[in-house]
PDB file of C-alpha atoms in Angstrom:
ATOM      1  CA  UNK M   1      92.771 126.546  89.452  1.00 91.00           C
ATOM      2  CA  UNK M   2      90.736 123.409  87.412  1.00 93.00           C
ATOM      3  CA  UNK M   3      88.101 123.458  90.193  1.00 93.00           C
ATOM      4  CA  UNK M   4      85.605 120.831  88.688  1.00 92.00           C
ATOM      5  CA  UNK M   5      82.603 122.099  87.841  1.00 91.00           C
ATOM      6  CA  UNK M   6      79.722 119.922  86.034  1.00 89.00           C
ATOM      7  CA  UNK M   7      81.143 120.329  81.957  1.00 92.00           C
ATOM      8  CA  UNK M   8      85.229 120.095  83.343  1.00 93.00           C
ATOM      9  CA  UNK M   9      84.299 116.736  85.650  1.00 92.00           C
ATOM     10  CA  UNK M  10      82.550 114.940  82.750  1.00 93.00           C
ATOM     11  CA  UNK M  11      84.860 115.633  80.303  1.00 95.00           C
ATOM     12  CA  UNK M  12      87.852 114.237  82.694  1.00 95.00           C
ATOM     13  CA  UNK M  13      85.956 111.239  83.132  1.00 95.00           C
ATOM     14  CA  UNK M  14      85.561 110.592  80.093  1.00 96.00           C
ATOM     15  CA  UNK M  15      89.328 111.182  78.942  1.00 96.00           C
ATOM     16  CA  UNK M  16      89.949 108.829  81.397  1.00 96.00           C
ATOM     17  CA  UNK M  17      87.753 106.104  80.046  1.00 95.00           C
ATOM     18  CA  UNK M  18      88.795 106.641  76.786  1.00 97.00           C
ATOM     19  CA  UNK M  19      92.447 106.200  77.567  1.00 97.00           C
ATOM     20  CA  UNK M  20      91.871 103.380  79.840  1.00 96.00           C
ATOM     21  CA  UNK M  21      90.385 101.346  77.134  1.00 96.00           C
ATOM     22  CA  UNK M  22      92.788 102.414  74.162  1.00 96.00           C
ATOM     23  CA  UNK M  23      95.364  99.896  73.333  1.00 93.00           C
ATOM     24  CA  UNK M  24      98.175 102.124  72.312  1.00 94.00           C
ATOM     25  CA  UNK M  25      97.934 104.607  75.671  1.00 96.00           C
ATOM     26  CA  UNK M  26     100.246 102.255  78.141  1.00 96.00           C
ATOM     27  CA  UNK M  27     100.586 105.185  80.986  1.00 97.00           C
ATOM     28  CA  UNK M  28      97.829 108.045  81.747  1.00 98.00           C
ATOM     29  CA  UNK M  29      99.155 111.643  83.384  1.00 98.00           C
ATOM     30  CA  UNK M  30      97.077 113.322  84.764  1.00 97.00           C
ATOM     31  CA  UNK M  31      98.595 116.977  85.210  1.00 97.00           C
ATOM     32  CA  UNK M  32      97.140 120.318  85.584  1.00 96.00           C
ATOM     33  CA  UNK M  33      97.133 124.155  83.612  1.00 93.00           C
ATOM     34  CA  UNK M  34      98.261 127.248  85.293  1.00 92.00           C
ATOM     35  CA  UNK M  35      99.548 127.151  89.020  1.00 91.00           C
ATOM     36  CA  UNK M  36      97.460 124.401  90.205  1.00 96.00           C
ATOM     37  CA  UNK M  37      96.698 120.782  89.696  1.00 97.00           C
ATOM     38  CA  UNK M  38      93.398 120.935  90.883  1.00 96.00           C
ATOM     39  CA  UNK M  39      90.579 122.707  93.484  1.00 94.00           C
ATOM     40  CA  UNK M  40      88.413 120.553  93.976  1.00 92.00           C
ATOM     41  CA  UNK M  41      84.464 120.984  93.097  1.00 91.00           C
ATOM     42  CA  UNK M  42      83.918 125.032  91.814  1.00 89.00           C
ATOM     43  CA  UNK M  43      81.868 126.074  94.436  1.00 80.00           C
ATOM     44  CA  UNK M  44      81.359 129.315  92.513  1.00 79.00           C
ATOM     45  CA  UNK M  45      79.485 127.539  90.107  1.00 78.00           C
ATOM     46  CA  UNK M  46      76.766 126.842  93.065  1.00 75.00           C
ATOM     47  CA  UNK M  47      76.699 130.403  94.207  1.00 78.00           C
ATOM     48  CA  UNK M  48      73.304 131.692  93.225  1.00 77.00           C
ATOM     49  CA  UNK M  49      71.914 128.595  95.004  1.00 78.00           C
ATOM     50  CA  UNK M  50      74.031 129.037  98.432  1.00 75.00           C
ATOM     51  CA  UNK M  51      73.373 132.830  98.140  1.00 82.00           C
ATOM     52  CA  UNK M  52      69.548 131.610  98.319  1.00 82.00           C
ATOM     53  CA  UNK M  53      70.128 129.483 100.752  1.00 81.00           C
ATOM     54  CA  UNK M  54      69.596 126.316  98.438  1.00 78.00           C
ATOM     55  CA  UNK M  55      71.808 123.263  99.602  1.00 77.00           C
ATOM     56  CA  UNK M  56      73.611 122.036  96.772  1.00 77.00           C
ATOM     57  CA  UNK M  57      73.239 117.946  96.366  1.00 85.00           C
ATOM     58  CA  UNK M  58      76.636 117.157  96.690  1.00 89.00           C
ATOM     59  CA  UNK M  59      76.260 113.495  97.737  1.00 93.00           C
ATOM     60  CA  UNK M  60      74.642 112.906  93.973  1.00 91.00           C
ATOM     61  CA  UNK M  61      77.689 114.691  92.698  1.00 92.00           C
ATOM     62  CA  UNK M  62      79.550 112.538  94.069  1.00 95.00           C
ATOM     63  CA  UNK M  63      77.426 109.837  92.746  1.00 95.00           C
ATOM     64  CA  UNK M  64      77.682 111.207  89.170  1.00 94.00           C
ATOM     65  CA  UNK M  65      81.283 112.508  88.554  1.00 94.00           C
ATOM     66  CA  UNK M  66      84.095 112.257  91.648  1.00 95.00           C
ATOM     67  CA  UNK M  67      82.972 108.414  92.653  1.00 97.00           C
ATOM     68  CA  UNK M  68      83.064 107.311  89.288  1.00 97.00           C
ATOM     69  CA  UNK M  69      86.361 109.108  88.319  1.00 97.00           C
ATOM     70  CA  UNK M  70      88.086 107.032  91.660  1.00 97.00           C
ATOM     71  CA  UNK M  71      87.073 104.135  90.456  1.00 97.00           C
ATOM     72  CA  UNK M  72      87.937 104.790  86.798  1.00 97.00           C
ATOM     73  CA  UNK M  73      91.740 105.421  88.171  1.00 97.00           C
ATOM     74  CA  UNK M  74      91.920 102.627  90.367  1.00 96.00           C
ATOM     75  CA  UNK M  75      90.523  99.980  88.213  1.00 95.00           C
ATOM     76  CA  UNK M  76      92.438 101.933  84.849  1.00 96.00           C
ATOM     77  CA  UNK M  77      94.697  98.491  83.855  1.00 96.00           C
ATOM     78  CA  UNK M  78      97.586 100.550  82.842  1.00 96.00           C
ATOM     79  CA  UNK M  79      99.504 103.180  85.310  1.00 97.00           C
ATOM     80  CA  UNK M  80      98.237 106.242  86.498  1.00 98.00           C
ATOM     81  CA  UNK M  81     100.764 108.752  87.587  1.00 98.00           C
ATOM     82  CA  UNK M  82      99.527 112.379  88.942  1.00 98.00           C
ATOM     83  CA  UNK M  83     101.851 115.065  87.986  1.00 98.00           C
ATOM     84  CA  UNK M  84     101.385 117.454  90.446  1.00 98.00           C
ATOM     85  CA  UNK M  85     102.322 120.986  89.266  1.00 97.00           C
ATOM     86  CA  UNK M  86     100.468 122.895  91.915  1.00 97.00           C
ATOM     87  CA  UNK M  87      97.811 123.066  94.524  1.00 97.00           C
ATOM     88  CA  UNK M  88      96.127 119.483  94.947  1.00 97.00           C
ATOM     89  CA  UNK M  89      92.994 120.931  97.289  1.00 97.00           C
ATOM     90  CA  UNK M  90      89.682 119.316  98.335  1.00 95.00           C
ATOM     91  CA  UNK M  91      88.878 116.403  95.964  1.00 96.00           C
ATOM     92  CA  UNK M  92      91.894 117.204  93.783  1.00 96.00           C
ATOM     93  CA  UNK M  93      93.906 116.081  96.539  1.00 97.00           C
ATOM     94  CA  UNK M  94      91.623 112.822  96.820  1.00 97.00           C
ATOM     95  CA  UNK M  95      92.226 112.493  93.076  1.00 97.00           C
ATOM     96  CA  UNK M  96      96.080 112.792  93.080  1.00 98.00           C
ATOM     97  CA  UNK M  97      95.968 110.178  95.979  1.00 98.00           C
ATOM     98  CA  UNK M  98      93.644 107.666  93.799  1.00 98.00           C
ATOM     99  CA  UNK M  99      96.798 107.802  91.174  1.00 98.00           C
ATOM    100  CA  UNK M 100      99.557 104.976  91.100  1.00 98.00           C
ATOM    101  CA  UNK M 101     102.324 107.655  91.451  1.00 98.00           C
ATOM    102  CA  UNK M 102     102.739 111.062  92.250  1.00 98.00           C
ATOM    103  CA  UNK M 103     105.404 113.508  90.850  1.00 98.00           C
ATOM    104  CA  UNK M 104     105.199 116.851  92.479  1.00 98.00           C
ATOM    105  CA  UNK M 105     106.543 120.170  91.595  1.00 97.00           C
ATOM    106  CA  UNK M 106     108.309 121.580  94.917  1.00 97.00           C
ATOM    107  CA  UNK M 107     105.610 124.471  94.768  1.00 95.00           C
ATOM    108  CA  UNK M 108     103.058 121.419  94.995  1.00 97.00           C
ATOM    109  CA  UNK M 109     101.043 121.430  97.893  1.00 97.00           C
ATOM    110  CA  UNK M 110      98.240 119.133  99.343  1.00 96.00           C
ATOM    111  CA  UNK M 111      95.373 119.980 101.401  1.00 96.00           C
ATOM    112  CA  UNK M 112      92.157 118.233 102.458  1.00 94.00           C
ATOM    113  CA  UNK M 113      90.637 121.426 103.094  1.00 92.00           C
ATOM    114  CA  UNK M 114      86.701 120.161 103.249  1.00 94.00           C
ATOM    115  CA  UNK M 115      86.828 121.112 107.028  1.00 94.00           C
ATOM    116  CA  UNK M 116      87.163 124.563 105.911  1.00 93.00           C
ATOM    117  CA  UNK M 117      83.921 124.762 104.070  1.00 91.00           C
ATOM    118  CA  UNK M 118      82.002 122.400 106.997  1.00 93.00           C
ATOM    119  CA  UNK M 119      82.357 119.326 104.907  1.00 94.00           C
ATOM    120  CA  UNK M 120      84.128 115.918 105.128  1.00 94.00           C
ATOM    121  CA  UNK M 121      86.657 114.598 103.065  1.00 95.00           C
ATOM    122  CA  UNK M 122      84.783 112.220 100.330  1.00 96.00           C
ATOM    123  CA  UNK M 123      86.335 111.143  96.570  1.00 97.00           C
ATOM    124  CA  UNK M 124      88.496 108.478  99.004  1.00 96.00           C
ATOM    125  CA  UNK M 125      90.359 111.098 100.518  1.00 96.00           C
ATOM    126  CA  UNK M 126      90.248 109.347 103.923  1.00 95.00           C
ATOM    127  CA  UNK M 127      90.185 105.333 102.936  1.00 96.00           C
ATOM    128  CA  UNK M 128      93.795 106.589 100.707  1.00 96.00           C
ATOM    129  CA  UNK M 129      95.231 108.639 103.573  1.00 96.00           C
ATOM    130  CA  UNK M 130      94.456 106.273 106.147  1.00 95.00           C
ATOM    131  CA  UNK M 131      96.443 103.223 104.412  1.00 94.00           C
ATOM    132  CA  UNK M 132      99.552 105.463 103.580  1.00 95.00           C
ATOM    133  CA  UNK M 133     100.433 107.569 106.542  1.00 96.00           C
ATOM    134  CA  UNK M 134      97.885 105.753 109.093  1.00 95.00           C
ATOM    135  CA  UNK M 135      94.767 106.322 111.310  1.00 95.00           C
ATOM    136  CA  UNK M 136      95.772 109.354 113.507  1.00 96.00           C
ATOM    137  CA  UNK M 137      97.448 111.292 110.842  1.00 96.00           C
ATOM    138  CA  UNK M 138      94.820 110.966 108.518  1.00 96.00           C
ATOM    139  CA  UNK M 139      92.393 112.595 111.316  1.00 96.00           C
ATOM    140  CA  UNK M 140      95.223 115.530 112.116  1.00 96.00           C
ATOM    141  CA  UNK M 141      95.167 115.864 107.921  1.00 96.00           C
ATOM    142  CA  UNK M 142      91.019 115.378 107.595  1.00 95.00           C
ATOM    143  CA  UNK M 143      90.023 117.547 110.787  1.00 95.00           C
ATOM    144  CA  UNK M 144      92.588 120.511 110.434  1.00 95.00           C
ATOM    145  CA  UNK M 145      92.815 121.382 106.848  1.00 94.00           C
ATOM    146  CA  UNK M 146      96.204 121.967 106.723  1.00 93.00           C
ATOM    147  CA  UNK M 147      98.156 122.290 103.518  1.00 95.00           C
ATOM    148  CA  UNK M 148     101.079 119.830 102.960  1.00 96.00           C
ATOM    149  CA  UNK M 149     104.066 121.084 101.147  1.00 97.00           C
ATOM    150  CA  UNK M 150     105.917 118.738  98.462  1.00 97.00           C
ATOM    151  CA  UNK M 151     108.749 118.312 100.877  1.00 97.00           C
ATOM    152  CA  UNK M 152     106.236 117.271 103.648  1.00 97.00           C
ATOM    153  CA  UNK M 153     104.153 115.145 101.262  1.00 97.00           C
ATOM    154  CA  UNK M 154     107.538 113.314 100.262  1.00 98.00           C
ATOM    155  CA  UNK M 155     108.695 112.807 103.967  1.00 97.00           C
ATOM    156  CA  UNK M 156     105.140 111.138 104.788  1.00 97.00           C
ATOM    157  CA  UNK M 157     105.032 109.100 101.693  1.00 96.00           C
ATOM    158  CA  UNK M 158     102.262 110.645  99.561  1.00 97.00           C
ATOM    159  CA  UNK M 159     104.015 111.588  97.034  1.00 97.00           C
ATOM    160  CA  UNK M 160     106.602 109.539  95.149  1.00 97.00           C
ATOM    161  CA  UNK M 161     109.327 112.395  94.319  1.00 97.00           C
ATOM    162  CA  UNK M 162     109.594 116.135  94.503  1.00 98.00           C
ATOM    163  CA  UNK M 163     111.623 117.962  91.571  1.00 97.00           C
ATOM    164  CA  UNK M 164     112.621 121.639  91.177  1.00 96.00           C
ATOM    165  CA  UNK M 165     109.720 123.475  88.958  1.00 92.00           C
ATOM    166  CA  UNK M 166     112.318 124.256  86.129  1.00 94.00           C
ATOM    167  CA  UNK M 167     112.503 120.258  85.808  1.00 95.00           C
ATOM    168  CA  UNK M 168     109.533 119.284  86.728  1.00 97.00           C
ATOM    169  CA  UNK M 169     107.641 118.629  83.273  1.00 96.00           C
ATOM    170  CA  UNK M 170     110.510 116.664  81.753  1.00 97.00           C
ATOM    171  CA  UNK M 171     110.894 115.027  84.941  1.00 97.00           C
ATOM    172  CA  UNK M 172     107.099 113.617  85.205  1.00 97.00           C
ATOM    173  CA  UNK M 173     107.123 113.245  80.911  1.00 97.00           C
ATOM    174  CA  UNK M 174     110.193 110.409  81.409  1.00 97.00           C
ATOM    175  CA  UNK M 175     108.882 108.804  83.877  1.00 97.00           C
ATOM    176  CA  UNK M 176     105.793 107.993  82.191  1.00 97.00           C
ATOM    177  CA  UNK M 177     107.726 107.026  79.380  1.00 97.00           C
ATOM    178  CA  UNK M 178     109.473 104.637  81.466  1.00 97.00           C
ATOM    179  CA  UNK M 179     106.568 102.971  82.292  1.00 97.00           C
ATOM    180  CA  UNK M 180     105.325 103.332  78.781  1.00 97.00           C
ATOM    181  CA  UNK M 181     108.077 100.921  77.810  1.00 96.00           C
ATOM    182  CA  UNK M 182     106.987  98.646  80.804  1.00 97.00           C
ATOM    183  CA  UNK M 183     104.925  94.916  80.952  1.00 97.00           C
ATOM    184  CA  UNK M 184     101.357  96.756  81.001  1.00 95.00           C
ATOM    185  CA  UNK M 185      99.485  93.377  81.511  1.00 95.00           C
ATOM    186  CA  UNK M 186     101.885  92.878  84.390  1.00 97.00           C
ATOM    187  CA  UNK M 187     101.483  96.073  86.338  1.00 96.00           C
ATOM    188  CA  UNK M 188      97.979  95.885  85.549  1.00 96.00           C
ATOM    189  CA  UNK M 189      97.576  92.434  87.583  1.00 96.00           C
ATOM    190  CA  UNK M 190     100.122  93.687  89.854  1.00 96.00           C
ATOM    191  CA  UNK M 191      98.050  96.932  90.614  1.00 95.00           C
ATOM    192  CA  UNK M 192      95.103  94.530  91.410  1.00 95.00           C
ATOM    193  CA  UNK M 193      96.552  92.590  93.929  1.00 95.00           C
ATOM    194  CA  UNK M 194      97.911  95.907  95.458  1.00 94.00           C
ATOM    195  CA  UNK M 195      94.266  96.743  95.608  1.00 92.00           C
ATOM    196  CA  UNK M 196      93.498  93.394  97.458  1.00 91.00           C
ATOM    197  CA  UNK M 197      96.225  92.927  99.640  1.00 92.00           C
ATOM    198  CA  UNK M 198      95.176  95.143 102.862  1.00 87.00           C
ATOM    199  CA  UNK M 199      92.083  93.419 103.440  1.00 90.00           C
ATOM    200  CA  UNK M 200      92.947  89.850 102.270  1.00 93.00           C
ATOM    201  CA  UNK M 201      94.086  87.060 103.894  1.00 96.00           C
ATOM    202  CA  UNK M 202      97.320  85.707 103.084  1.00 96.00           C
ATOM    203  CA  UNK M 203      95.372  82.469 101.523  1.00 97.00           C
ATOM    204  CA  UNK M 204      93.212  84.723  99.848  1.00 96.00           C
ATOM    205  CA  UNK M 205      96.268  86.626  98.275  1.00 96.00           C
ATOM    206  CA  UNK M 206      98.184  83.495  97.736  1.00 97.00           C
ATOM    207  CA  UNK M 207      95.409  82.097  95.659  1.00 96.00           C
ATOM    208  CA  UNK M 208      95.225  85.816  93.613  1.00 95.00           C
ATOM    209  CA  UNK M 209      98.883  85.819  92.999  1.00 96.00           C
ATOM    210  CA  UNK M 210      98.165  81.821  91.545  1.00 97.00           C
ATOM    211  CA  UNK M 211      95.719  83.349  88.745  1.00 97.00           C
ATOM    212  CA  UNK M 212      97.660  86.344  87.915  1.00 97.00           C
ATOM    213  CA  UNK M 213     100.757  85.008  87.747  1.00 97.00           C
ATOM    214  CA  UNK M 214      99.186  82.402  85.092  1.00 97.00           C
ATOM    215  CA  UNK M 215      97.980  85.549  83.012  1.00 97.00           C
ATOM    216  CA  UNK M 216     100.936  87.162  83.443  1.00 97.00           C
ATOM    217  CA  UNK M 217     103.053  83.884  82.398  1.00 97.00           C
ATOM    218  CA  UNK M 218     100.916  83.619  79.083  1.00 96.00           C
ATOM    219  CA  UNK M 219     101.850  87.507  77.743  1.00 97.00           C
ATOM    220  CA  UNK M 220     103.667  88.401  75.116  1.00 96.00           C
ATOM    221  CA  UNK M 221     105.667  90.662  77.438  1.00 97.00           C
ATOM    222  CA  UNK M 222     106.773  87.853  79.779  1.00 97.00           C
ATOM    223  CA  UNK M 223     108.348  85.584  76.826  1.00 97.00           C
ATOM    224  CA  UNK M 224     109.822  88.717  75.535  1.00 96.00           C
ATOM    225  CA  UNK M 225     111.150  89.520  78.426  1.00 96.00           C
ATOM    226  CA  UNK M 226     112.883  85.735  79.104  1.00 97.00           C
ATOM    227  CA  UNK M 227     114.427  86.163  75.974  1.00 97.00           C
ATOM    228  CA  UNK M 228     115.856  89.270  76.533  1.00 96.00           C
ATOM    229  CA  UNK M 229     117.493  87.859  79.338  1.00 97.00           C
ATOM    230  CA  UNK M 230     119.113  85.011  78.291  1.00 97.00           C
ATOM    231  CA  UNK M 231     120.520  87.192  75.698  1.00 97.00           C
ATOM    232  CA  UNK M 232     121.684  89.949  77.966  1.00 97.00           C
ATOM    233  CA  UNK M 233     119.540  92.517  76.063  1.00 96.00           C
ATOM    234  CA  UNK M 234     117.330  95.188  77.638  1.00 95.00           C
ATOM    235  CA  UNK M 235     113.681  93.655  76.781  1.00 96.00           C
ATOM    236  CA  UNK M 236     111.334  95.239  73.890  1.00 96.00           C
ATOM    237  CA  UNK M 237     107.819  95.039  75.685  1.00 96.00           C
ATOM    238  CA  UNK M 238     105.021  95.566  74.059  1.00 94.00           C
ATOM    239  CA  UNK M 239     102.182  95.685  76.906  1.00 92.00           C
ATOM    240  CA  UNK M 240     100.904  92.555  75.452  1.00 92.00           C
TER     241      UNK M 240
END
């Protein structure tokens, strides 16, 4: 079910670096094999050490792989759209919710389930529920465990749209294409006022939106898309 273990974890962060920083990627899916999206850390990979009654050190795990893979998604300056083709459980579901968009499956399902294993929700899990679907549903979702279907996920606003399985991969593939085709530069200064706006003042934001609308106004993108205006044309952008 892509539980993370130590090799998996790495390996996603570093696909996710790499395709943050490459040019020519202008959307990153992140999707999963089989009948799940993702588990969450492999606890069977700490086994002999819990069967010894070892703790495992999962606050440096979180230092090393799940803390820098939020980040990595949140700061990525291109979209990142989770294409949710299964379970979300655990940090998977912190994961999906760290993502720009989120296209699930209708046998999708999301579950902070940390409770269930005498843990707390960690990779964000809390600071993303808590801004979309507020304070006391966040502590129903953190302190019970309980597994959201699509349809539930959809109706609370964490995920973006739900789409029969049989449609589901060509579904999520045009969408990211869509945004492909997009004004990278300006979703990428859009997504970083996004990321300032809760906790901003409005000066503070006004003053944001000053300097990104000035990068934004000197793209590529921006005089392309002008042009394709005035001549009643569907702009050509080039994320530049």
């Amino acid at each position: 079910m892509n539980a993370l273990d130590h090799d998996l974890g790495h390996a996603l962060l570093e696909a996710m670096a790499t395709a943050a920083d490459d040019d020519q990627v202008r959307c990153i899916v992140l999707t999963g094999k089989g009948r799940a999206f993702c588990a969450g850390e492999d606890l069977g990979a700490l086994a002999e050490d819990y069967n010894r009654g070892v703790s495992a050190r999962l606050g440096q795990t979180l230092i090393d792989r799940y803390n820098p893979l939020v980040r990595a998604i949140r700061g990525a300056p291109k979209p990142v759209v989770a294409a949710l083709n299964g379970v979300a459980a655990g940090a998977g579901a912190s994961i999906a919710l760290a993502c720009d968009f989120r296209i699930a499956s209708e046998h999708a399902k999301l579950a902070l389930a940390f409770v269930k294993v005498g843990l707390v929700p960690d990779s964000g899990g809390i600071w993303f529920l808590t801004r979309m679907v507020g304070a006391a549903k966040a502590w129903e979702l953190a302190t019970t465990g309980a597994s959201i279907s699509a349809r539930e996920a959809l109706e609370l606003g964490l995920v973006n749209k739900v789409v029969d399985a049989g449609g589901f991969e060509d579904e999520w593939r045009q969408f990211a294409q869509d945004l492909a085709r997009g004004p990278t530069r300006a979703f990428a200064l859009t997504k970083s006022l996004l990321a300032t706006a809760a906790t901003s003042t409005l000066d503070d934001q006004l003053n944001a939106e000053v300097h990104a609308q000035s990068d934004a106004g000197n793209t590529a993108d921006h005089l392309e898309g002008v042009l394709a205006f005035l001549a009643k044309r569907p702009p050509r952008f080039r994320g530049m």
